[in-house]
mmCIF file of C-alpha atoms and ligand atoms in Angstrom:
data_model
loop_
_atom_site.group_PDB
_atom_site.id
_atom_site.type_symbol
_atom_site.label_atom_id
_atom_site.label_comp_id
_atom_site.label_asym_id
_atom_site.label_seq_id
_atom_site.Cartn_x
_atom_site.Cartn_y
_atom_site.Cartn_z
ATOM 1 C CA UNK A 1 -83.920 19.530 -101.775
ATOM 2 C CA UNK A 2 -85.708 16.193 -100.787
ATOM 3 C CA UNK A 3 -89.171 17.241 -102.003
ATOM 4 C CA UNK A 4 -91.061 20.072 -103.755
ATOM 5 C CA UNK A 5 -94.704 20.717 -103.941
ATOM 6 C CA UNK A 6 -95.930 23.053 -106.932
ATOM 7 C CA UNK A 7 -99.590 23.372 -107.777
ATOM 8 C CA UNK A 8 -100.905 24.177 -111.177
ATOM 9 C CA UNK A 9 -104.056 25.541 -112.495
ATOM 10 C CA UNK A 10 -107.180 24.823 -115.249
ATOM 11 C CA UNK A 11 -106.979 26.434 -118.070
ATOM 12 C CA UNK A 12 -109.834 27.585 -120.016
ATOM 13 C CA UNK A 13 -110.178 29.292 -123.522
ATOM 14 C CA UNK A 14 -112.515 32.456 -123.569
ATOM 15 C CA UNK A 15 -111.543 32.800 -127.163
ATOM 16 C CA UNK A 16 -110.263 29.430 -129.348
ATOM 17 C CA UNK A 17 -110.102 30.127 -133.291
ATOM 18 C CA UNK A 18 -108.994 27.964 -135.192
ATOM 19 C CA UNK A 19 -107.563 27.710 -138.952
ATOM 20 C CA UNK A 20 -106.179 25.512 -141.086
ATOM 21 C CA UNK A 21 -104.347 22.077 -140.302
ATOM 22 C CA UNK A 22 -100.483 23.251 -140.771
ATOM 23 C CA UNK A 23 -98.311 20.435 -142.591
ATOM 24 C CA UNK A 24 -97.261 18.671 -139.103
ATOM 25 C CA UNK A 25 -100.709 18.349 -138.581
ATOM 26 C CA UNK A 26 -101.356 20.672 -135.752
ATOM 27 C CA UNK A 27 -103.773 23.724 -136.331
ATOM 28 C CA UNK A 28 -103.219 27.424 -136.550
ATOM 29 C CA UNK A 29 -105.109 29.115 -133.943
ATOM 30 C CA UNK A 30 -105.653 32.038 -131.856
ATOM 31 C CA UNK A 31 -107.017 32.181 -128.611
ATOM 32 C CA UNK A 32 -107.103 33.958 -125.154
ATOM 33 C CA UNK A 33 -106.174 31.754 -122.515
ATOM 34 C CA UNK A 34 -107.533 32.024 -118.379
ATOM 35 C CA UNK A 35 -106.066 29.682 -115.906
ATOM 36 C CA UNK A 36 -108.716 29.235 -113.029
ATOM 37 C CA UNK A 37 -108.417 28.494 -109.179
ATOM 38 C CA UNK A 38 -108.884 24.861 -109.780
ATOM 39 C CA UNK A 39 -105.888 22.742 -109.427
ATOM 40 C CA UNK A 40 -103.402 19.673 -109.531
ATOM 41 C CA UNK A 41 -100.786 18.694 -107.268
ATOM 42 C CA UNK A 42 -97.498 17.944 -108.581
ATOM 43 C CA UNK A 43 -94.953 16.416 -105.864
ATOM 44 C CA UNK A 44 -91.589 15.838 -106.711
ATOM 45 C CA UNK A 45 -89.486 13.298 -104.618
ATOM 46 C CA UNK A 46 -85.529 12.915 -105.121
ATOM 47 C CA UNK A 47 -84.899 9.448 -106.609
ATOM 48 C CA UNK A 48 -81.697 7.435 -107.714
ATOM 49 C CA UNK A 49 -79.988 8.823 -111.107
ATOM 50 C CA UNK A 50 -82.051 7.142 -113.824
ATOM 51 C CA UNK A 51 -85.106 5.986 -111.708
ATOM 52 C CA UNK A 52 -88.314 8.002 -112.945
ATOM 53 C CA UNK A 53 -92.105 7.080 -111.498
ATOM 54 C CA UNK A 54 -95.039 8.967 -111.208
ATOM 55 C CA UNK A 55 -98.540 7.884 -109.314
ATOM 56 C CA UNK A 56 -101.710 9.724 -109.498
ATOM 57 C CA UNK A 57 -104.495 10.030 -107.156
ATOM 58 C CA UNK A 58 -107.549 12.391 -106.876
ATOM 59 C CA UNK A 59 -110.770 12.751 -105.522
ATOM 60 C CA UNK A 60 -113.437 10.545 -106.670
ATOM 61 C CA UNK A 61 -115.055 12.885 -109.568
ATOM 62 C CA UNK A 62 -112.186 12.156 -111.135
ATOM 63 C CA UNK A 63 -111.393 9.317 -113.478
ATOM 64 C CA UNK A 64 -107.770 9.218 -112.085
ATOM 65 C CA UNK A 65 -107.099 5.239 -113.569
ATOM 66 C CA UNK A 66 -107.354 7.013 -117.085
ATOM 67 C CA UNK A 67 -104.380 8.823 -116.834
ATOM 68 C CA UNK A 68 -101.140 6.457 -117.726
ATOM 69 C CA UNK A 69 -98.593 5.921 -115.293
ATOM 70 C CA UNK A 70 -95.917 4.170 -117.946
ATOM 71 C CA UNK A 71 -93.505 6.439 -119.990
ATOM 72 C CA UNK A 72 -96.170 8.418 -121.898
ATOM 73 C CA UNK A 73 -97.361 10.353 -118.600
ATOM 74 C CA UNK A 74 -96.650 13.853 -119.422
ATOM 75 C CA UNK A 75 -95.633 14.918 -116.020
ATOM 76 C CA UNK A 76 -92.914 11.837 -116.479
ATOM 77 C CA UNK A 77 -92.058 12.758 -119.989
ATOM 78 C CA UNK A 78 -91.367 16.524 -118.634
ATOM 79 C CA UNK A 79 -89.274 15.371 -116.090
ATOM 80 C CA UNK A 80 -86.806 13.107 -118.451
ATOM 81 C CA UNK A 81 -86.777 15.588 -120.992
ATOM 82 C CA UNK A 82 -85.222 18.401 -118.550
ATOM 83 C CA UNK A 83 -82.987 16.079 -117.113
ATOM 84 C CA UNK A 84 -81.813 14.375 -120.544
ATOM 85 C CA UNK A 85 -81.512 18.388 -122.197
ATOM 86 C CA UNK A 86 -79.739 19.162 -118.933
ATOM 87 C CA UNK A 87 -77.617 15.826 -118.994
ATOM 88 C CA UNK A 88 -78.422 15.346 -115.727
ATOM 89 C CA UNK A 89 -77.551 12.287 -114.136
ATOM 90 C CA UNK A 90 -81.164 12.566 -111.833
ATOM 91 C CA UNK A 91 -83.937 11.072 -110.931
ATOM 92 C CA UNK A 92 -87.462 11.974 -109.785
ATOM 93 C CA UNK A 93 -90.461 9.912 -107.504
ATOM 94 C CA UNK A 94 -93.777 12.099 -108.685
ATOM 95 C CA UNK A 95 -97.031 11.927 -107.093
ATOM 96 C CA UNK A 96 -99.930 13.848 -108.990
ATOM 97 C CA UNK A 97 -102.856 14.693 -107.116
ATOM 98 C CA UNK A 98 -105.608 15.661 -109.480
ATOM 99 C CA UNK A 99 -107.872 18.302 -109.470
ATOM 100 C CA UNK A 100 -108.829 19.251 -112.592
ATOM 101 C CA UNK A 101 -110.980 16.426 -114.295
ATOM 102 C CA UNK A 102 -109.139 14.552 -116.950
ATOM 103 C CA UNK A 103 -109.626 14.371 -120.847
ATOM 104 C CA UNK A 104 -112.134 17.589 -119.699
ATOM 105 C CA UNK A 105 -110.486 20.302 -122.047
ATOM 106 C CA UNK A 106 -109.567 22.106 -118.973
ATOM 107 C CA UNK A 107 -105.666 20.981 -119.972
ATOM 108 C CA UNK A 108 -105.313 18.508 -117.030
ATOM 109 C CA UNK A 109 -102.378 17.003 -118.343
ATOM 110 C CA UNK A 110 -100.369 19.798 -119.596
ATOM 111 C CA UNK A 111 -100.655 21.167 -116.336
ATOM 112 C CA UNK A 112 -98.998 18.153 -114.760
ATOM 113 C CA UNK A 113 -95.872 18.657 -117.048
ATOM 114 C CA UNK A 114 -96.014 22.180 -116.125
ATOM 115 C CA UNK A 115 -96.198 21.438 -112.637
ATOM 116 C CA UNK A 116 -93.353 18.968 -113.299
ATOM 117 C CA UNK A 117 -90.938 21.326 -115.043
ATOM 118 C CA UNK A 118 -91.218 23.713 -112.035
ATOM 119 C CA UNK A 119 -90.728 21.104 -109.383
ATOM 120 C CA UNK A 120 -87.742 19.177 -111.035
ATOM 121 C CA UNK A 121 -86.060 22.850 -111.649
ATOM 122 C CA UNK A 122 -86.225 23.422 -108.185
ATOM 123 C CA UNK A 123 -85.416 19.600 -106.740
ATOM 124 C CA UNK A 124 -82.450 19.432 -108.402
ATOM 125 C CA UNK A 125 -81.671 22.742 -108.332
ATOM 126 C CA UNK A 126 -80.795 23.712 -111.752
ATOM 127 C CA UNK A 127 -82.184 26.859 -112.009
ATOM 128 C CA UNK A 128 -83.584 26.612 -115.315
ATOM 129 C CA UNK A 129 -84.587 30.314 -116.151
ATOM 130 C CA UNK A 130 -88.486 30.464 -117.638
ATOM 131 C CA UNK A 131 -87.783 31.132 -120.979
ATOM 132 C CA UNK A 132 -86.005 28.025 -121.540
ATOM 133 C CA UNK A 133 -88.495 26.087 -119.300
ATOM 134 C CA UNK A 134 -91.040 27.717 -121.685
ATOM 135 C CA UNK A 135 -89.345 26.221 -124.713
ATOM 136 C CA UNK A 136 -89.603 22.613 -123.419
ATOM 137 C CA UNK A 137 -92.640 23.062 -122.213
ATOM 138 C CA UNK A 138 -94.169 23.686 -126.093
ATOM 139 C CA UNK A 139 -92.051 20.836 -126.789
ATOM 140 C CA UNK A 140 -94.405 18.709 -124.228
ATOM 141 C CA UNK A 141 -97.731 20.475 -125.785
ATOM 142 C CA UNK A 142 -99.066 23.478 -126.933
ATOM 143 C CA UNK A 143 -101.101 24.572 -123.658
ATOM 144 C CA UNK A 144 -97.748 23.325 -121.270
ATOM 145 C CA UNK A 145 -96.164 27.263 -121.717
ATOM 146 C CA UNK A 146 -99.279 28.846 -121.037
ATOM 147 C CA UNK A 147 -99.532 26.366 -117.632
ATOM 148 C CA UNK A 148 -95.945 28.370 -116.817
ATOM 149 C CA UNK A 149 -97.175 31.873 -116.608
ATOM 150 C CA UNK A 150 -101.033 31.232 -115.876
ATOM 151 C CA UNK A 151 -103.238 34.552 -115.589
ATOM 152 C CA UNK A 152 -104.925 35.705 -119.158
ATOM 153 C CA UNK A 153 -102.906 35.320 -122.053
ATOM 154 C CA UNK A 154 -102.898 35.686 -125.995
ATOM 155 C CA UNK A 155 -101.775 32.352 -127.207
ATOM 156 C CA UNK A 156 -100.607 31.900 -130.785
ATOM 157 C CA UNK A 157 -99.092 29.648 -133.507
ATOM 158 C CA UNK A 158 -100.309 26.383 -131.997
ATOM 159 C CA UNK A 159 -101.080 27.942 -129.173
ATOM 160 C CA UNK A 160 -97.237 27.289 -127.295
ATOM 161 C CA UNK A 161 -96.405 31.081 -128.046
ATOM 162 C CA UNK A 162 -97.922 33.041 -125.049
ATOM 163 C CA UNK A 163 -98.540 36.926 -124.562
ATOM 164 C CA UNK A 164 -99.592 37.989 -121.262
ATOM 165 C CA UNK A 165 -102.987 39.926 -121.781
ATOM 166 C CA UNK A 166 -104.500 43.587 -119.549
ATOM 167 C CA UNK A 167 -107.055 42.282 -117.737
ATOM 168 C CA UNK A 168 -109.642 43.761 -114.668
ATOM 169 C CA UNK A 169 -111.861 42.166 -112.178
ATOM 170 C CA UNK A 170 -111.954 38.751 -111.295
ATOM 171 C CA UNK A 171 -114.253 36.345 -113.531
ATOM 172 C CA UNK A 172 -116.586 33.467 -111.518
ATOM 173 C CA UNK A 173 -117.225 30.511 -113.561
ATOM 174 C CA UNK A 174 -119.162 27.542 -113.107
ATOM 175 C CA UNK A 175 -118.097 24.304 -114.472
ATOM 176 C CA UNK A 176 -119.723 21.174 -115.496
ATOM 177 C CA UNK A 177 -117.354 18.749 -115.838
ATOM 178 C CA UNK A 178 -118.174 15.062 -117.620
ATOM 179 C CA UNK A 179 -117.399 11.669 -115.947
ATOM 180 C CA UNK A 180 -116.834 10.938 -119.720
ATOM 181 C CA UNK A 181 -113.655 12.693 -121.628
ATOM 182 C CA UNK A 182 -113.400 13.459 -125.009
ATOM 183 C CA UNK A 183 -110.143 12.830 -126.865
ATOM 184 C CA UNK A 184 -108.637 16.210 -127.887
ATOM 185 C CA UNK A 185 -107.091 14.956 -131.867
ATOM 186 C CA UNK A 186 -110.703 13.319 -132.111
ATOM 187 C CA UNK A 187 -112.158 17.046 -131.461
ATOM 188 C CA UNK A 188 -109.923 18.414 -134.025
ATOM 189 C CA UNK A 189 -110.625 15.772 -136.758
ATOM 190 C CA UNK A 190 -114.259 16.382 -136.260
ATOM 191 C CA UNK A 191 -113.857 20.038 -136.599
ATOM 192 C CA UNK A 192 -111.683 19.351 -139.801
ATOM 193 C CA UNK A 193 -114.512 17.370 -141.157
ATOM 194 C CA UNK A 194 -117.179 19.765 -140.578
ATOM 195 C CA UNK A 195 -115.072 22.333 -142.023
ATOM 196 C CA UNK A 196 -114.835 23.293 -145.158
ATOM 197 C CA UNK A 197 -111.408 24.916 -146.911
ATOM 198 C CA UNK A 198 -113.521 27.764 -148.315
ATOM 199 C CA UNK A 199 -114.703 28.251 -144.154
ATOM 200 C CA UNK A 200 -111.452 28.459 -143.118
ATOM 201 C CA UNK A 201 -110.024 31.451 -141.978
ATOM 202 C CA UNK A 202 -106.452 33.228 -140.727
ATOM 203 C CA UNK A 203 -107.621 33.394 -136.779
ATOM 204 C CA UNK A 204 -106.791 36.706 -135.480
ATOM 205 C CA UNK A 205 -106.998 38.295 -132.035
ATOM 206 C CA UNK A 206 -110.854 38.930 -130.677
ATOM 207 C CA UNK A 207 -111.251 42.665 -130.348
ATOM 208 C CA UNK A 208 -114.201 41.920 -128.417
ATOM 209 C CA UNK A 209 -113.010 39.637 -126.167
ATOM 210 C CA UNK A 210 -109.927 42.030 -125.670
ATOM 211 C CA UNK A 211 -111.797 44.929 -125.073
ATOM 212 C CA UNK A 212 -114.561 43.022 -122.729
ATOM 213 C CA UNK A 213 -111.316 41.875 -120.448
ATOM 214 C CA UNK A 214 -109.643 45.687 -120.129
ATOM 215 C CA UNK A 215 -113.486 46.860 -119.249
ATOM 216 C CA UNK A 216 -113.799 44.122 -116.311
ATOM 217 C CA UNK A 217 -117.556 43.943 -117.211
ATOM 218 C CA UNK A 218 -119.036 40.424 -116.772
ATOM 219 C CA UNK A 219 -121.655 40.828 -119.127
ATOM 220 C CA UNK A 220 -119.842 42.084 -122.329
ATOM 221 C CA UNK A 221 -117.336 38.687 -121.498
ATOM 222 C CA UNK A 222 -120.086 36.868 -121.186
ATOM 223 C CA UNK A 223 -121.336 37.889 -124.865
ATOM 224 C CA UNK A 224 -118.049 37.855 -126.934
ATOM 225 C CA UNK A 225 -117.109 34.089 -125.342
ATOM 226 C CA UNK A 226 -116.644 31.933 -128.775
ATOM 227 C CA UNK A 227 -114.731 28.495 -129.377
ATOM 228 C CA UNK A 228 -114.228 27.366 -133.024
ATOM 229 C CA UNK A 229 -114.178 23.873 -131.514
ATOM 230 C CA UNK A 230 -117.573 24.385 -129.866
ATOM 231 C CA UNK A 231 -119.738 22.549 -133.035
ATOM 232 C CA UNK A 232 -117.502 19.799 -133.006
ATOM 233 C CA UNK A 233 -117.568 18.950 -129.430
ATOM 234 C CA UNK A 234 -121.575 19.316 -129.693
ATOM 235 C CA UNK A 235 -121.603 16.538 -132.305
ATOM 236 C CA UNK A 236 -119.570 14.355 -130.862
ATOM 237 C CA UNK A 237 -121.772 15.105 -127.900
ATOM 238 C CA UNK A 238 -124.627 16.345 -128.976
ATOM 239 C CA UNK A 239 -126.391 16.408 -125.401
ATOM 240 C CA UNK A 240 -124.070 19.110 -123.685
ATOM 241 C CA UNK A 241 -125.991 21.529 -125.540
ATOM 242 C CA UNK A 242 -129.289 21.174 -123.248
ATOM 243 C CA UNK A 243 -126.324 22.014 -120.556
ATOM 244 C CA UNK A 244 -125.081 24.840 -122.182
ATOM 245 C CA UNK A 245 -128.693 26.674 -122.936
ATOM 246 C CA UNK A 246 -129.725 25.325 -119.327
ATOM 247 C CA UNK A 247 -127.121 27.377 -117.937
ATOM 248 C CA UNK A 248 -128.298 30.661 -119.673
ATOM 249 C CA UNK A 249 -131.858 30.109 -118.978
ATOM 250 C CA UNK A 250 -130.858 30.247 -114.862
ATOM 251 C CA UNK A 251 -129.097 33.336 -115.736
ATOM 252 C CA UNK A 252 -125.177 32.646 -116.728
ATOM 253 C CA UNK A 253 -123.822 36.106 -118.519
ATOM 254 C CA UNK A 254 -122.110 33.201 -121.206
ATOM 255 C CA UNK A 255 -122.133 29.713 -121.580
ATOM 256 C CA UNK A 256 -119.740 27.913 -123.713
ATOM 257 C CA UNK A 257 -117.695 24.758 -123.980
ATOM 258 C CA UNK A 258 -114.277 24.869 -122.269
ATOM 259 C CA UNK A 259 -111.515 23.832 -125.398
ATOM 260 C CA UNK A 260 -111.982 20.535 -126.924
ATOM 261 C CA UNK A 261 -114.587 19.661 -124.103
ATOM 262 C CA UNK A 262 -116.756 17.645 -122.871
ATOM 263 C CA UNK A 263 -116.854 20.639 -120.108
ATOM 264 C CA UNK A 264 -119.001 23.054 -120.029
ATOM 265 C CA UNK A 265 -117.940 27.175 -118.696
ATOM 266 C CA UNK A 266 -121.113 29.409 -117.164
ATOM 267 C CA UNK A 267 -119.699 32.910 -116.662
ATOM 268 C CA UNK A 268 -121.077 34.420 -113.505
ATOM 269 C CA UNK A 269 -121.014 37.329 -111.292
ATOM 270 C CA UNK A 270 -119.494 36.577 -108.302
ATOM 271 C CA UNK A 271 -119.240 33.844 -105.687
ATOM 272 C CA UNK A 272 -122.899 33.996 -104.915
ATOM 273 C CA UNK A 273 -124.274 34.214 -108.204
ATOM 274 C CA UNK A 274 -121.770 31.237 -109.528
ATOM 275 C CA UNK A 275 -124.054 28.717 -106.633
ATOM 276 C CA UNK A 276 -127.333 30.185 -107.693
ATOM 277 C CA UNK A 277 -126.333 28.624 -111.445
ATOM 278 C CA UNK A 278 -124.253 25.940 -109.815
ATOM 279 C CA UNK A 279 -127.694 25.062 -108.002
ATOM 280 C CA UNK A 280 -129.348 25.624 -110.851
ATOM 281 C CA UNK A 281 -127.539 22.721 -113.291
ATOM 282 C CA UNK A 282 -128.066 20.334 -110.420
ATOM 283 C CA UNK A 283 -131.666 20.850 -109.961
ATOM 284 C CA UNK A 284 -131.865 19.509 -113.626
ATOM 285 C CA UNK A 285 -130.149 17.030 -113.247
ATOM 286 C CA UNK A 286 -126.855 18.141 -114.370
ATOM 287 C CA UNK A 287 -122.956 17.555 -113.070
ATOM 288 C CA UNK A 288 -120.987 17.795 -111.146
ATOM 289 C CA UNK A 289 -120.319 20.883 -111.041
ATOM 290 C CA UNK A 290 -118.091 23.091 -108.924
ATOM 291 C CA UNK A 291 -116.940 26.835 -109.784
ATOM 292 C CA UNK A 292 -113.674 28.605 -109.888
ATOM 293 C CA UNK A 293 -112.178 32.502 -110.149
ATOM 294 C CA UNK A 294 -110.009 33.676 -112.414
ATOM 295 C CA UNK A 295 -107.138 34.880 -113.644
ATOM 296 C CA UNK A 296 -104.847 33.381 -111.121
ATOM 297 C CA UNK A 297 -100.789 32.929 -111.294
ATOM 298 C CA UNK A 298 -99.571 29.697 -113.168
ATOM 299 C CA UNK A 299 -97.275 26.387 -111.814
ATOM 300 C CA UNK A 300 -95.844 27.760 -108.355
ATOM 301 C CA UNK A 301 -94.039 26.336 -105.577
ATOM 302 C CA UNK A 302 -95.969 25.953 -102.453
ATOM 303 C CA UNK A 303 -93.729 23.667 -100.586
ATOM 304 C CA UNK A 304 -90.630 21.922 -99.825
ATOM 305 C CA UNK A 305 -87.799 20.760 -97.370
ATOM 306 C CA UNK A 306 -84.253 22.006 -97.795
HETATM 307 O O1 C5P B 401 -100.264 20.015 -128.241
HETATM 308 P P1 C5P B 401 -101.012 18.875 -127.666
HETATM 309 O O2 C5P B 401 -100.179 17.625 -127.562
HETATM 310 O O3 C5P B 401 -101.693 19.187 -126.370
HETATM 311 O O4 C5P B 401 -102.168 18.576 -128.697
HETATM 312 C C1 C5P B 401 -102.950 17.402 -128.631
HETATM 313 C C2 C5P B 401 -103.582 17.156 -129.985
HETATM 314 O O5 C5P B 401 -104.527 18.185 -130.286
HETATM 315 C C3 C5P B 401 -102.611 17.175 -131.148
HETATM 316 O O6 C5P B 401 -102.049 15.907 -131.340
HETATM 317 C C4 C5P B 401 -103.502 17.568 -132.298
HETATM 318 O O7 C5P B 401 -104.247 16.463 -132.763
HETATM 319 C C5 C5P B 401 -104.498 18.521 -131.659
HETATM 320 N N1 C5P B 401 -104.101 19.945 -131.803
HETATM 321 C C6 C5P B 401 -104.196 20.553 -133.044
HETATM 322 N N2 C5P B 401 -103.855 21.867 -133.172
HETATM 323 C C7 C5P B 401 -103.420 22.590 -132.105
HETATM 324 C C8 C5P B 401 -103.319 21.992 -130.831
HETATM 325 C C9 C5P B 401 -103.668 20.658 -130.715
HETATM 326 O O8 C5P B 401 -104.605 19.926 -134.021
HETATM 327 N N3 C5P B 401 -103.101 23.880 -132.282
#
C-alpha cells in the first residue's frame, strides 16, 4: 500500500477509581472505559526506510500547535516502535487530523498512536495480529489498548489491561471541551496530594455502573457516573464546577468531568435532548461544546490505495 486512512475515537471514563501510586509511579485503578463518535484522523504515507514525520492539523477549536511534531509525538513514537520490534527496514509520512481537543482528558493522543499502530500494520503490511498490537500499544500508554478495541470496556492495572464490557442502548453526551488543557501527571499529583494513605482504597469494578450499562437506562448511568480524579481537576480548576452543576440544572441525567479533564461529560437522552443542554451551556456562556454517541468500534481502517 501507498496510503492508509484509519480513524480513531474519544475516549471517556464513566467510572475512573483510583488507588495507590504503584512503585513506577503510575496508579492502580479501575475504570469503565466508552469511546465516543468523536474522532482523529490518522494518515499513513509510505516513506524511505528510516525517514519518520508526522504533521497535525485540525479545526480551529483545537489547539493543534500544542501537540509536538519532533520524536516525542506519540503517533511517531508508535510508528518506530512497531517498525524497530518488527526490524523493519520502513518508513512512514503521518498526517494527524485532530478531532478530539488536545490535553482535554478525552485521550487525544493515545488515540493517535492507536490510530498509528493500525495504519503502519496495514501500510507495510505486516499483519501484526491485535494482541501483540495491544501489547505495544500499553507500552505507548495506558489508554493506547483501549483506543484498539473501542466500545465499553473494563480497564485495569494501569488501565492498559482491557475487558470488553455488556452494554445496551446508545448513550448521548454533551461535551464541553476547554481551549485550555490540563496536564494529565499534574492531575494525578494533585489527586496524590489531596489524598490521604488512610483514603486510599483497592479500586474495584462499579456494580452500579455495570448494572446501569446491561439495563440501557440513561438515568441510572447518569447517577452512578464517578471519577476519583474529579476533585483534583476541580482544584486545579476550580471554575468547571459552575459547568458541571449548570449542566444538571438544564436537565443532564449526569454531569461529570471526562478523566484528568479540563472537559466536562453531560449524559443525555438522545440527539435532541443532547442540543437542548448543548444550547443550554451556551446560553451561559459556556464552550464550545459539541455532543457525541456512544459506544462505537475503536482505530479502523476507512481508506487506502493498493
Ligand atoms: O500512561 P500515560 O502515558 O497516558 O500516562 C500519563 C501520565 O498519567 C503518567 O505519566 C502518570 O503521571 C499518570 N498516570 C498515572 N496512573 C495511571 C495512568 C496515568 O499516574 N494509571
Amino acid at each position: 500500500m501507498r496510503e492508509v486512512t484509519v480513524t480513531v475515537p474519544a475516549k471517556i471514563n464513566l467510572s475512573l477509581r483510583v488507588g495507590a501510586a504503584r512503585p513506577d509511579g503510575y496508579h492502580r485503578l479501575v475504570t469503565v472505559y466508552q469511546a465516543i463518535g468523536m474522532y482523529d484522523e490518522v494518515r499513513a504515507r509510505a516513506a524511505p526506510a528510516g525517514s519518520f514525520s508526522v504533521t497535525v492539523d485540525g479545526d480551529e477549536r483545537i489547539a493543534v500547535s500544542e501537540v509536538p511534531t519532533d520524536d516525542t509525538n506519540l503517533a511517531l513514537r508508535a510508528a518506530r516502535l512497531l517498525a524497530q520490534r518488527l526490524d523493519l527496514a520502513a518508513g512512514v509520512q503521518l498526517e494527524v487530523t485532530k478531532g478530539i481537543p488536545v490535553a482535554g482528558g478525552m485521550a487525544g493522543g493515545s488515540a493517535d498512536a492507536a490510530g498509528a499502530l493500525v495504519a503502519c500494520n496495514a501500510l507495510w503490511g505486516t499483519q501484526v495480529s491485535r494482541p501483540e498490537l495491544s501489547a505495544l500499544a500499553a507500552e505507548l500508554g495506558s489508554d493506547v489498548p483501549f483506543l484498539l478495541v473501542g466500545g465499553t470496556a473494563v480497564g485495569t492495572g494501569r488501565g492498559e489491561v482491557v475487558t470488553p464490557a455488556m452494554v445496551r442502548g446508545e448513550y448521548w453526551w454533551v461535551v464541553l471541551e476547554s481551549t485550555q488543557g490540563l496536564s494529565t501527571p499534574e492531575v494525578y499529583r494533585e489527586f496524590d496530594r489531596l489524598t490521604t494513605s488512610g483514603d486510599l482504597v483497592t479500586p474495584d469494578v462499579p456494580d452500579a455502573v455495570m448494572a446501569a450499562l446491561r439495563s440501557g437506562i440513561v438515568e441510572r448511568l447518569g447517577a452512578a457516573l464517578s471519577n476519583d480524579l474529579q476533585p483534583a481537576a476541580l482544584r486545579l480548576r476550580p471554575e468547571l464546577a459552575k459547568v458541571l452543576e449548570c449542566g444538571v440544572q438544564s436537565s443532564a441525567h449526569g454531569a461529570i468531568v471526562s478523566g484528568s479533564g479540563p472537559s466536562c461529560l453531560f449524559l443525555t437522552e438522545d440527539r435532541a435532548h443532547a442540543m437542548r443542554v448543548a444550547r443550554a451551556l451556551t446560553a451561559s456562556g459556556f464552550g464550545p461544546v459539541s455532543f457525541a454517541a456512544g459506544p462505537v468500534p475503536g482505530a479502523k481502517v476507512v481508506g487506502g490505495d493498493g
